[in-house]
Amino acid sequence: MKNTAITFREAKAKGEKITMLTAYDYSMAKIIDNSGINGILVGDSVGMVCLGYEDTISVTMEDMIHHTRAVARGTENALVVADMPFMSYQTSVYDAVFNAGRLMKEGRAQCVKLEGGVDMCDRIEAITKASIPVMAHIGLTPQSVNSLGGFKVQGKSEEAAKELIEAAKAVEKAGAFSVVLECVPAKLSEIISKEISIPTIGIGAGASCDGQILVYQDMLGMFNDFTPKFVKKYADLGATMTEAFKAYIEDVSKGIFPALEHGFKISEEVISKLY
Ligand code: KIV
């Protein structure tokens, strides 16, 4: 079944959990889509896990369009969400609508995600009015790493917790169809999830969220620069891949690969005419 912004909202109403993973290219999107996931986020985390940046600040619109197109080509049923990169929407409402439109037209995303609460509501409203569904993102918003002073859990004090509840209500009112809660204490996410009617998608935000999202390299053990506390490793593919690469190197070094079955034949008659 094709997932849409509408089916996400219906899932919450029915009490069904929503599952999401990130993807950044065609072949991985296909594998994830075939697993029956509800949504694929082409996250600006691409900057860290694929491009090797230390944060998401340097990711460009061109990067996001390039990766979103690849993911969209590999996805049949999951909802494809494209992240709006740093400074593609903060600068003005006009830029926000214009760049969200590019992610839809050129990237073939089905909706966009942007970071921020009350301050970004005018952008959310304008993009939604342009018929582009918006997933909001509050709590730890990695594009604000420099003003937050690092990648830290958010909403721990009474004031900060109240602000997050207000932010969740505000993005819902502005028209967002769902909201990511990143690095938010589990009990606070539970309150937020009850207070709003749009689904909350948690990452480091506890089990009471209406859905969950993880970066696929983290959950498959393919990105070991650092592993956030909230990650569960479902496989250690990094180690499996290293073993496979070592086996390949050994086979090539010993002349075991390629074997006869990996090659192509030519008739002896043709060969005899070559000498
Ligand atoms: O860019 C990303 O991967 C994200 C998720 C962590 C929610 O925003």
mmCIF file of C-alpha atoms and ligand atoms in Angstrom:
data_model
loop_
_atom_site.group_PDB
_atom_site.id
_atom_site.type_symbol
_atom_site.label_atom_id
_atom_site.label_comp_id
_atom_site.label_asym_id
_atom_site.label_seq_id
_atom_site.Cartn_x
_atom_site.Cartn_y
_atom_site.Cartn_z
ATOM 1 C CA MET A 1 0.000 0.000 0.000
ATOM 2 C CA LYS A 2 1.253 3.482 -0.874
ATOM 3 C CA ASN A 3 2.019 5.547 2.223
ATOM 4 C CA THR A 4 1.074 9.225 2.149
ATOM 5 C CA ALA A 5 0.850 12.163 4.534
ATOM 6 C CA ILE A 6 -2.819 11.167 4.955
ATOM 7 C CA THR A 7 -2.062 7.523 5.829
ATOM 8 C CA PHE A 8 0.461 8.762 8.428
ATOM 9 C CA ARG A 9 -2.307 10.744 10.139
ATOM 10 C CA GLU A 10 -4.720 7.815 9.844
ATOM 11 C CA ALA A 11 -2.144 5.480 11.429
ATOM 12 C CA LYS A 12 -2.054 7.653 14.548
ATOM 13 C CA ALA A 13 -5.847 7.785 14.701
ATOM 14 C CA LYS A 14 -5.923 3.953 14.517
ATOM 15 C CA GLY A 15 -3.141 3.577 17.084
ATOM 16 C CA GLU A 16 -0.777 1.942 14.547
ATOM 17 C CA LYS A 17 2.938 2.635 14.922
ATOM 18 C CA ILE A 18 4.707 4.362 12.006
ATOM 19 C CA THR A 19 8.128 3.075 10.907
ATOM 20 C CA MET A 20 10.755 5.191 9.153
ATOM 21 C CA LEU A 21 14.395 4.853 8.153
ATOM 22 C CA THR A 22 16.738 7.135 6.254
ATOM 23 C CA ALA A 23 18.106 6.309 2.785
ATOM 24 C CA TYR A 24 20.283 8.267 0.404
ATOM 25 C CA ASP A 25 20.549 6.159 -2.770
ATOM 26 C CA TYR A 26 18.600 3.932 -5.164
ATOM 27 C CA SER A 27 19.710 0.451 -4.122
ATOM 28 C CA MET A 28 19.312 1.045 -0.390
ATOM 29 C CA ALA A 29 15.929 2.727 -0.929
ATOM 30 C CA LYS A 30 14.792 -0.413 -2.806
ATOM 31 C CA ILE A 31 15.913 -2.753 -0.026
ATOM 32 C CA ILE A 32 14.284 -0.614 2.681
ATOM 33 C CA ASP A 33 11.084 -0.089 0.669
ATOM 34 C CA ASN A 34 10.772 -3.852 0.055
ATOM 35 C CA SER A 35 10.937 -4.459 3.815
ATOM 36 C CA GLY A 36 7.547 -2.775 4.226
ATOM 37 C CA ILE A 37 8.676 0.451 5.921
ATOM 38 C CA ASN A 38 6.134 3.315 6.042
ATOM 39 C CA GLY A 39 8.467 6.201 5.269
ATOM 40 C CA ILE A 40 11.959 6.924 3.955
ATOM 41 C CA LEU A 41 13.638 10.162 4.952
ATOM 42 C CA VAL A 42 16.353 11.495 2.696
ATOM 43 C CA GLY A 43 17.917 13.185 5.699
ATOM 44 C CA ASP A 44 20.488 15.946 5.622
ATOM 45 C CA SER A 45 22.364 13.406 7.769
ATOM 46 C CA VAL A 46 23.624 12.486 4.265
ATOM 47 C CA GLY A 47 26.271 15.127 5.005
ATOM 48 C CA MET A 48 27.648 13.129 7.918
ATOM 49 C CA VAL A 49 27.093 9.462 6.990
ATOM 50 C CA CYS A 50 27.724 9.687 3.213
ATOM 51 C CA LEU A 51 29.801 12.831 2.659
ATOM 52 C CA GLY A 52 31.949 12.772 5.805
ATOM 53 C CA TYR A 53 31.124 16.250 7.172
ATOM 54 C CA GLU A 54 31.192 16.722 10.952
ATOM 55 C CA ASP A 55 27.649 18.151 10.951
ATOM 56 C CA THR A 56 24.779 18.898 8.540
ATOM 57 C CA ILE A 57 25.565 22.592 8.001
ATOM 58 C CA SER A 58 27.396 22.197 4.656
ATOM 59 C CA VAL A 59 24.665 20.169 2.927
ATOM 60 C CA THR A 60 23.290 22.007 -0.129
ATOM 61 C CA MET A 61 20.025 21.987 -2.068
ATOM 62 C CA GLU A 62 21.913 20.307 -4.930
ATOM 63 C CA ASP A 63 23.063 17.510 -2.571
ATOM 64 C CA MET A 64 19.496 16.987 -1.362
ATOM 65 C CA ILE A 65 17.953 16.989 -4.844
ATOM 66 C CA HIS A 66 20.588 14.548 -6.139
ATOM 67 C CA HIS A 67 20.035 12.037 -3.304
ATOM 68 C CA THR A 68 16.258 12.483 -3.181
ATOM 69 C CA ARG A 69 15.932 11.682 -6.910
ATOM 70 C CA ALA A 70 17.906 8.469 -6.417
ATOM 71 C CA VAL A 71 15.769 7.416 -3.443
ATOM 72 C CA ALA A 72 12.514 8.308 -5.208
ATOM 73 C CA ARG A 73 13.512 6.086 -8.166
ATOM 74 C CA GLY A 74 14.013 3.139 -5.794
ATOM 75 C CA THR A 75 10.838 3.593 -3.751
ATOM 76 C CA GLU A 76 7.373 2.261 -4.521
ATOM 77 C CA ASN A 77 5.348 2.217 -1.305
ATOM 78 C CA ALA A 78 7.157 4.237 1.348
ATOM 79 C CA LEU A 79 6.472 7.950 1.770
ATOM 80 C CA VAL A 80 9.558 9.807 0.516
ATOM 81 C CA VAL A 81 10.397 12.763 2.772
ATOM 82 C CA ALA A 82 13.194 15.156 1.751
ATOM 83 C CA ASP A 83 15.035 17.224 4.336
ATOM 84 C CA MET A 84 15.331 20.942 3.655
ATOM 85 C CA PRO A 85 19.030 21.755 4.153
ATOM 86 C CA PHE A 86 20.459 24.550 6.311
ATOM 87 C CA MET A 87 19.665 28.037 4.923
ATOM 88 C CA SER A 88 17.198 26.767 2.312
ATOM 89 C CA TYR A 89 14.218 27.951 4.421
ATOM 90 C CA GLN A 90 15.566 29.981 7.366
ATOM 91 C CA THR A 91 16.253 32.997 5.115
ATOM 92 C CA SER A 92 12.645 33.803 4.139
ATOM 93 C CA VAL A 93 9.155 32.406 3.571
ATOM 94 C CA TYR A 94 9.738 32.852 -0.168
ATOM 95 C CA ASP A 95 12.944 30.763 -0.076
ATOM 96 C CA ALA A 96 11.168 28.106 1.974
ATOM 97 C CA VAL A 97 8.365 27.655 -0.562
ATOM 98 C CA PHE A 98 10.712 27.927 -3.532
ATOM 99 C CA ASN A 99 13.149 25.306 -2.202
ATOM 100 C CA ALA A 100 10.424 22.961 -0.967
ATOM 101 C CA GLY A 101 9.060 23.144 -4.514
ATOM 102 C CA ARG A 102 12.466 22.189 -5.954
ATOM 103 C CA LEU A 103 12.643 19.111 -3.707
ATOM 104 C CA MET A 104 9.232 18.055 -5.027
ATOM 105 C CA LYS A 105 9.707 18.925 -8.736
ATOM 106 C CA GLU A 106 13.381 18.034 -9.191
ATOM 107 C CA GLY A 107 13.846 15.542 -6.336
ATOM 108 C CA ARG A 108 10.419 13.862 -6.719
ATOM 109 C CA ALA A 109 9.892 13.885 -2.926
ATOM 110 C CA GLN A 110 6.324 13.576 -1.649
ATOM 111 C CA CYS A 111 6.833 15.928 1.269
ATOM 112 C CA VAL A 112 9.563 17.923 2.984
ATOM 113 C CA LYS A 113 10.937 18.134 6.519
ATOM 114 C CA LEU A 114 12.277 21.250 8.177
ATOM 115 C CA GLU A 115 13.705 21.977 11.605
ATOM 116 C CA GLY A 116 12.286 24.444 14.110
ATOM 117 C CA GLY A 117 9.170 25.210 16.122
ATOM 118 C CA VAL A 118 7.304 28.474 16.674
ATOM 119 C CA ASP A 119 9.831 30.531 14.642
ATOM 120 C CA MET A 120 9.312 28.360 11.549
ATOM 121 C CA CYS A 121 5.497 28.283 11.613
ATOM 122 C CA ASP A 122 5.118 30.911 8.884
ATOM 123 C CA ARG A 123 7.296 28.717 6.614
ATOM 124 C CA ILE A 124 5.295 25.587 7.464
ATOM 125 C CA GLU A 125 2.038 27.399 6.754
ATOM 126 C CA ALA A 126 3.222 28.810 3.407
ATOM 127 C CA ILE A 127 4.697 25.492 2.186
ATOM 128 C CA THR A 128 1.545 23.615 3.209
ATOM 129 C CA LYS A 129 -0.586 26.206 1.374
ATOM 130 C CA ALA A 130 1.484 25.432 -1.735
ATOM 131 C CA SER A 131 0.166 21.828 -1.464
ATOM 132 C CA ILE A 132 3.418 20.429 -0.103
ATOM 133 C CA PRO A 133 2.999 18.358 3.071
ATOM 134 C CA VAL A 134 5.461 19.327 5.814
ATOM 135 C CA MET A 135 7.016 17.156 8.501
ATOM 136 C CA ALA A 136 8.263 19.394 11.311
ATOM 137 C CA HIS A 137 11.307 18.574 13.476
ATOM 138 C CA ILE A 138 11.728 19.821 17.055
ATOM 139 C CA GLY A 139 13.851 18.961 20.103
ATOM 140 C CA LEU A 140 17.453 18.508 19.051
ATOM 141 C CA THR A 141 17.583 20.237 15.683
ATOM 142 C CA PRO A 142 21.059 19.422 14.288
ATOM 143 C CA GLN A 143 21.145 22.449 11.950
ATOM 144 C CA SER A 144 21.159 24.595 15.127
ATOM 145 C CA VAL A 145 24.111 22.699 16.638
ATOM 146 C CA ASN A 146 26.119 25.916 16.911
ATOM 147 C CA SER A 147 23.473 27.774 18.905
ATOM 148 C CA LEU A 148 22.495 24.701 20.971
ATOM 149 C CA GLY A 149 26.149 24.205 21.972
ATOM 150 C CA GLY A 150 26.340 20.600 20.725
ATOM 151 C CA PHE A 151 24.211 17.513 20.161
ATOM 152 C CA LYS A 152 22.342 17.484 23.495
ATOM 153 C CA VAL A 153 19.063 16.171 24.910
ATOM 154 C CA GLN A 154 16.439 18.937 24.801
ATOM 155 C CA GLY A 155 13.475 19.876 27.014
ATOM 156 C CA LYS A 156 14.905 18.825 30.372
ATOM 157 C CA SER A 157 14.029 21.926 32.436
ATOM 158 C CA GLU A 158 10.433 22.962 33.176
ATOM 159 C CA GLU A 159 10.769 25.993 30.896
ATOM 160 C CA ALA A 160 12.352 24.028 28.034
ATOM 161 C CA ALA A 161 9.777 21.236 28.358
ATOM 162 C CA LYS A 162 6.902 23.771 28.202
ATOM 163 C CA GLU A 163 8.520 25.401 25.160
ATOM 164 C CA LEU A 164 8.673 22.045 23.379
ATOM 165 C CA ILE A 165 5.004 21.333 24.103
ATOM 166 C CA GLU A 166 4.157 24.793 22.719
ATOM 167 C CA ALA A 167 6.346 24.164 19.656
ATOM 168 C CA ALA A 168 4.574 20.865 18.931
ATOM 169 C CA LYS A 169 1.161 22.535 19.196
ATOM 170 C CA ALA A 170 2.305 25.446 17.029
ATOM 171 C CA VAL A 171 3.635 23.281 14.172
ATOM 172 C CA GLU A 172 0.409 21.278 14.208
ATOM 173 C CA LYS A 173 -1.611 24.503 14.013
ATOM 174 C CA ALA A 174 0.605 25.748 11.162
ATOM 175 C CA GLY A 175 -0.347 22.672 9.129
ATOM 176 C CA ALA A 176 2.457 20.123 9.631
ATOM 177 C CA PHE A 177 1.191 16.564 9.059
ATOM 178 C CA SER A 178 3.683 15.044 11.508
ATOM 179 C CA VAL A 179 6.591 16.065 13.706
ATOM 180 C CA VAL A 180 9.964 14.498 14.470
ATOM 181 C CA LEU A 181 10.968 14.622 18.146
ATOM 182 C CA GLU A 182 14.739 14.212 18.426
ATOM 183 C CA CYS A 183 16.540 13.625 21.742
ATOM 184 C CA VAL A 184 13.569 14.444 23.942
ATOM 185 C CA PRO A 185 13.025 12.761 27.352
ATOM 186 C CA ALA A 186 10.613 9.829 26.965
ATOM 187 C CA LYS A 187 8.022 11.152 29.438
ATOM 188 C CA LEU A 188 7.913 14.538 27.699
ATOM 189 C CA SER A 189 7.435 12.842 24.286
ATOM 190 C CA GLU A 190 4.540 10.906 25.798
ATOM 191 C CA ILE A 191 2.863 14.149 26.887
ATOM 192 C CA ILE A 192 3.478 15.783 23.498
ATOM 193 C CA SER A 193 2.160 12.731 21.620
ATOM 194 C CA LYS A 194 -1.055 12.897 23.650
ATOM 195 C CA GLU A 195 -1.460 16.668 23.290
ATOM 196 C CA ILE A 196 -1.371 16.811 19.488
ATOM 197 C CA SER A 197 -3.354 14.930 16.845
ATOM 198 C CA ILE A 198 -0.564 14.656 14.248
ATOM 199 C CA PRO A 199 1.879 11.730 14.603
ATOM 200 C CA THR A 200 5.139 12.193 16.496
ATOM 201 C CA ILE A 201 8.113 10.374 14.964
ATOM 202 C CA GLY A 202 10.758 9.774 17.608
ATOM 203 C CA ILE A 203 14.514 9.439 17.459
ATOM 204 C CA GLY A 204 15.943 9.233 20.955
ATOM 205 C CA ALA A 205 12.495 10.184 22.240
ATOM 206 C CA GLY A 206 11.145 6.987 23.827
ATOM 207 C CA ALA A 207 8.561 4.381 22.923
ATOM 208 C CA SER A 208 5.438 6.514 23.360
ATOM 209 C CA CYS A 209 5.970 8.365 20.087
ATOM 210 C CA ASP A 210 3.557 7.433 17.313
ATOM 211 C CA GLY A 211 6.433 6.282 15.131
ATOM 212 C CA GLN A 212 10.203 5.821 15.126
ATOM 213 C CA ILE A 213 13.023 6.735 12.771
ATOM 214 C CA LEU A 214 16.704 5.709 12.673
ATOM 215 C CA VAL A 215 19.611 6.436 10.362
ATOM 216 C CA TYR A 216 20.152 3.122 8.545
ATOM 217 C CA GLN A 217 23.952 3.170 8.813
ATOM 218 C CA ASP A 218 23.604 3.476 12.613
ATOM 219 C CA MET A 219 21.195 0.552 12.999
ATOM 220 C CA LEU A 220 23.197 -1.673 10.629
ATOM 221 C CA GLY A 221 26.559 -0.925 12.264
ATOM 222 C CA MET A 222 27.938 0.756 9.143
ATOM 223 C CA PHE A 223 28.844 4.137 10.691
ATOM 224 C CA ASN A 224 31.103 3.878 13.693
ATOM 225 C CA ASP A 225 32.540 7.416 13.998
ATOM 226 C CA PHE A 226 30.154 7.710 16.974
ATOM 227 C CA THR A 227 26.985 5.890 18.006
ATOM 228 C CA PRO A 228 24.256 7.877 19.772
ATOM 229 C CA LYS A 229 22.807 6.282 22.950
ATOM 230 C CA PHE A 230 19.377 5.911 21.307
ATOM 231 C CA VAL A 231 20.618 3.619 18.515
ATOM 232 C CA LYS A 232 19.887 -0.112 18.611
ATOM 233 C CA LYS A 233 22.233 -2.069 16.338
ATOM 234 C CA TYR A 234 20.186 -4.635 14.432
ATOM 235 C CA ALA A 235 23.209 -5.943 12.528
ATOM 236 C CA ASP A 236 26.971 -5.443 12.330
ATOM 237 C CA LEU A 237 27.222 -5.058 8.578
ATOM 238 C CA GLY A 238 30.343 -2.901 8.877
ATOM 239 C CA ALA A 239 32.233 -5.932 10.249
ATOM 240 C CA THR A 240 30.595 -8.295 7.724
ATOM 241 C CA MET A 241 31.604 -5.984 4.858
ATOM 242 C CA THR A 242 35.192 -5.715 6.103
ATOM 243 C CA GLU A 243 35.390 -9.539 6.192
ATOM 244 C CA ALA A 244 34.024 -9.756 2.635
ATOM 245 C CA PHE A 245 36.475 -7.111 1.363
ATOM 246 C CA LYS A 246 39.390 -8.956 3.015
ATOM 247 C CA ALA A 247 38.270 -12.255 1.446
ATOM 248 C CA TYR A 248 38.150 -10.539 -1.969
ATOM 249 C CA ILE A 249 41.647 -9.075 -1.513
ATOM 250 C CA GLU A 250 42.982 -12.522 -0.563
ATOM 251 C CA ASP A 251 41.269 -14.244 -3.530
ATOM 252 C CA VAL A 252 42.630 -11.678 -5.994
ATOM 253 C CA SER A 253 46.123 -11.826 -4.466
ATOM 254 C CA LYS A 254 46.164 -15.651 -4.729
ATOM 255 C CA GLY A 255 44.636 -15.711 -8.230
ATOM 256 C CA ILE A 256 41.538 -17.560 -6.978
ATOM 257 C CA PHE A 257 39.232 -14.815 -8.257
ATOM 258 C CA PRO A 258 38.078 -14.557 -10.984
ATOM 259 C CA ALA A 259 37.445 -18.276 -11.548
ATOM 260 C CA LEU A 260 36.464 -19.796 -14.922
ATOM 261 C CA GLU A 261 32.745 -19.291 -14.246
ATOM 262 C CA HIS A 262 33.230 -15.535 -13.868
ATOM 263 C CA GLY A 263 34.756 -15.137 -17.347
ATOM 264 C CA PHE A 264 33.636 -15.146 -21.009
ATOM 265 C CA LYS A 265 34.565 -17.736 -23.678
ATOM 266 C CA ILE A 266 35.948 -17.338 -27.175
ATOM 267 C CA SER A 267 36.351 -20.172 -29.739
ATOM 268 C CA GLU A 268 39.778 -21.813 -30.093
ATOM 269 C CA GLU A 269 39.532 -21.187 -33.843
ATOM 270 C CA VAL A 270 39.458 -17.435 -33.357
ATOM 271 C CA ILE A 271 42.294 -17.640 -30.832
ATOM 272 C CA SER A 272 44.452 -19.690 -33.225
ATOM 273 C CA LYS A 273 44.167 -16.894 -35.805
ATOM 274 C CA LEU A 274 45.532 -14.332 -33.394
ATOM 275 C CA TYR A 275 49.087 -15.742 -33.280
HETATM 276 O O1 KIV B 1 18.753 14.002 8.803
HETATM 277 C C1 KIV B 1 18.254 13.067 9.444
HETATM 278 O O2 KIV B 1 18.620 11.891 9.271
HETATM 279 C C2 KIV B 1 17.206 13.379 10.404
HETATM 280 C C3 KIV B 1 16.758 12.270 11.299
HETATM 281 C C4 KIV B 1 17.769 12.026 12.333
HETATM 282 C C5 KIV B 1 15.421 12.540 11.872
HETATM 283 O O3 KIV B 1 16.771 14.480 10.471
#
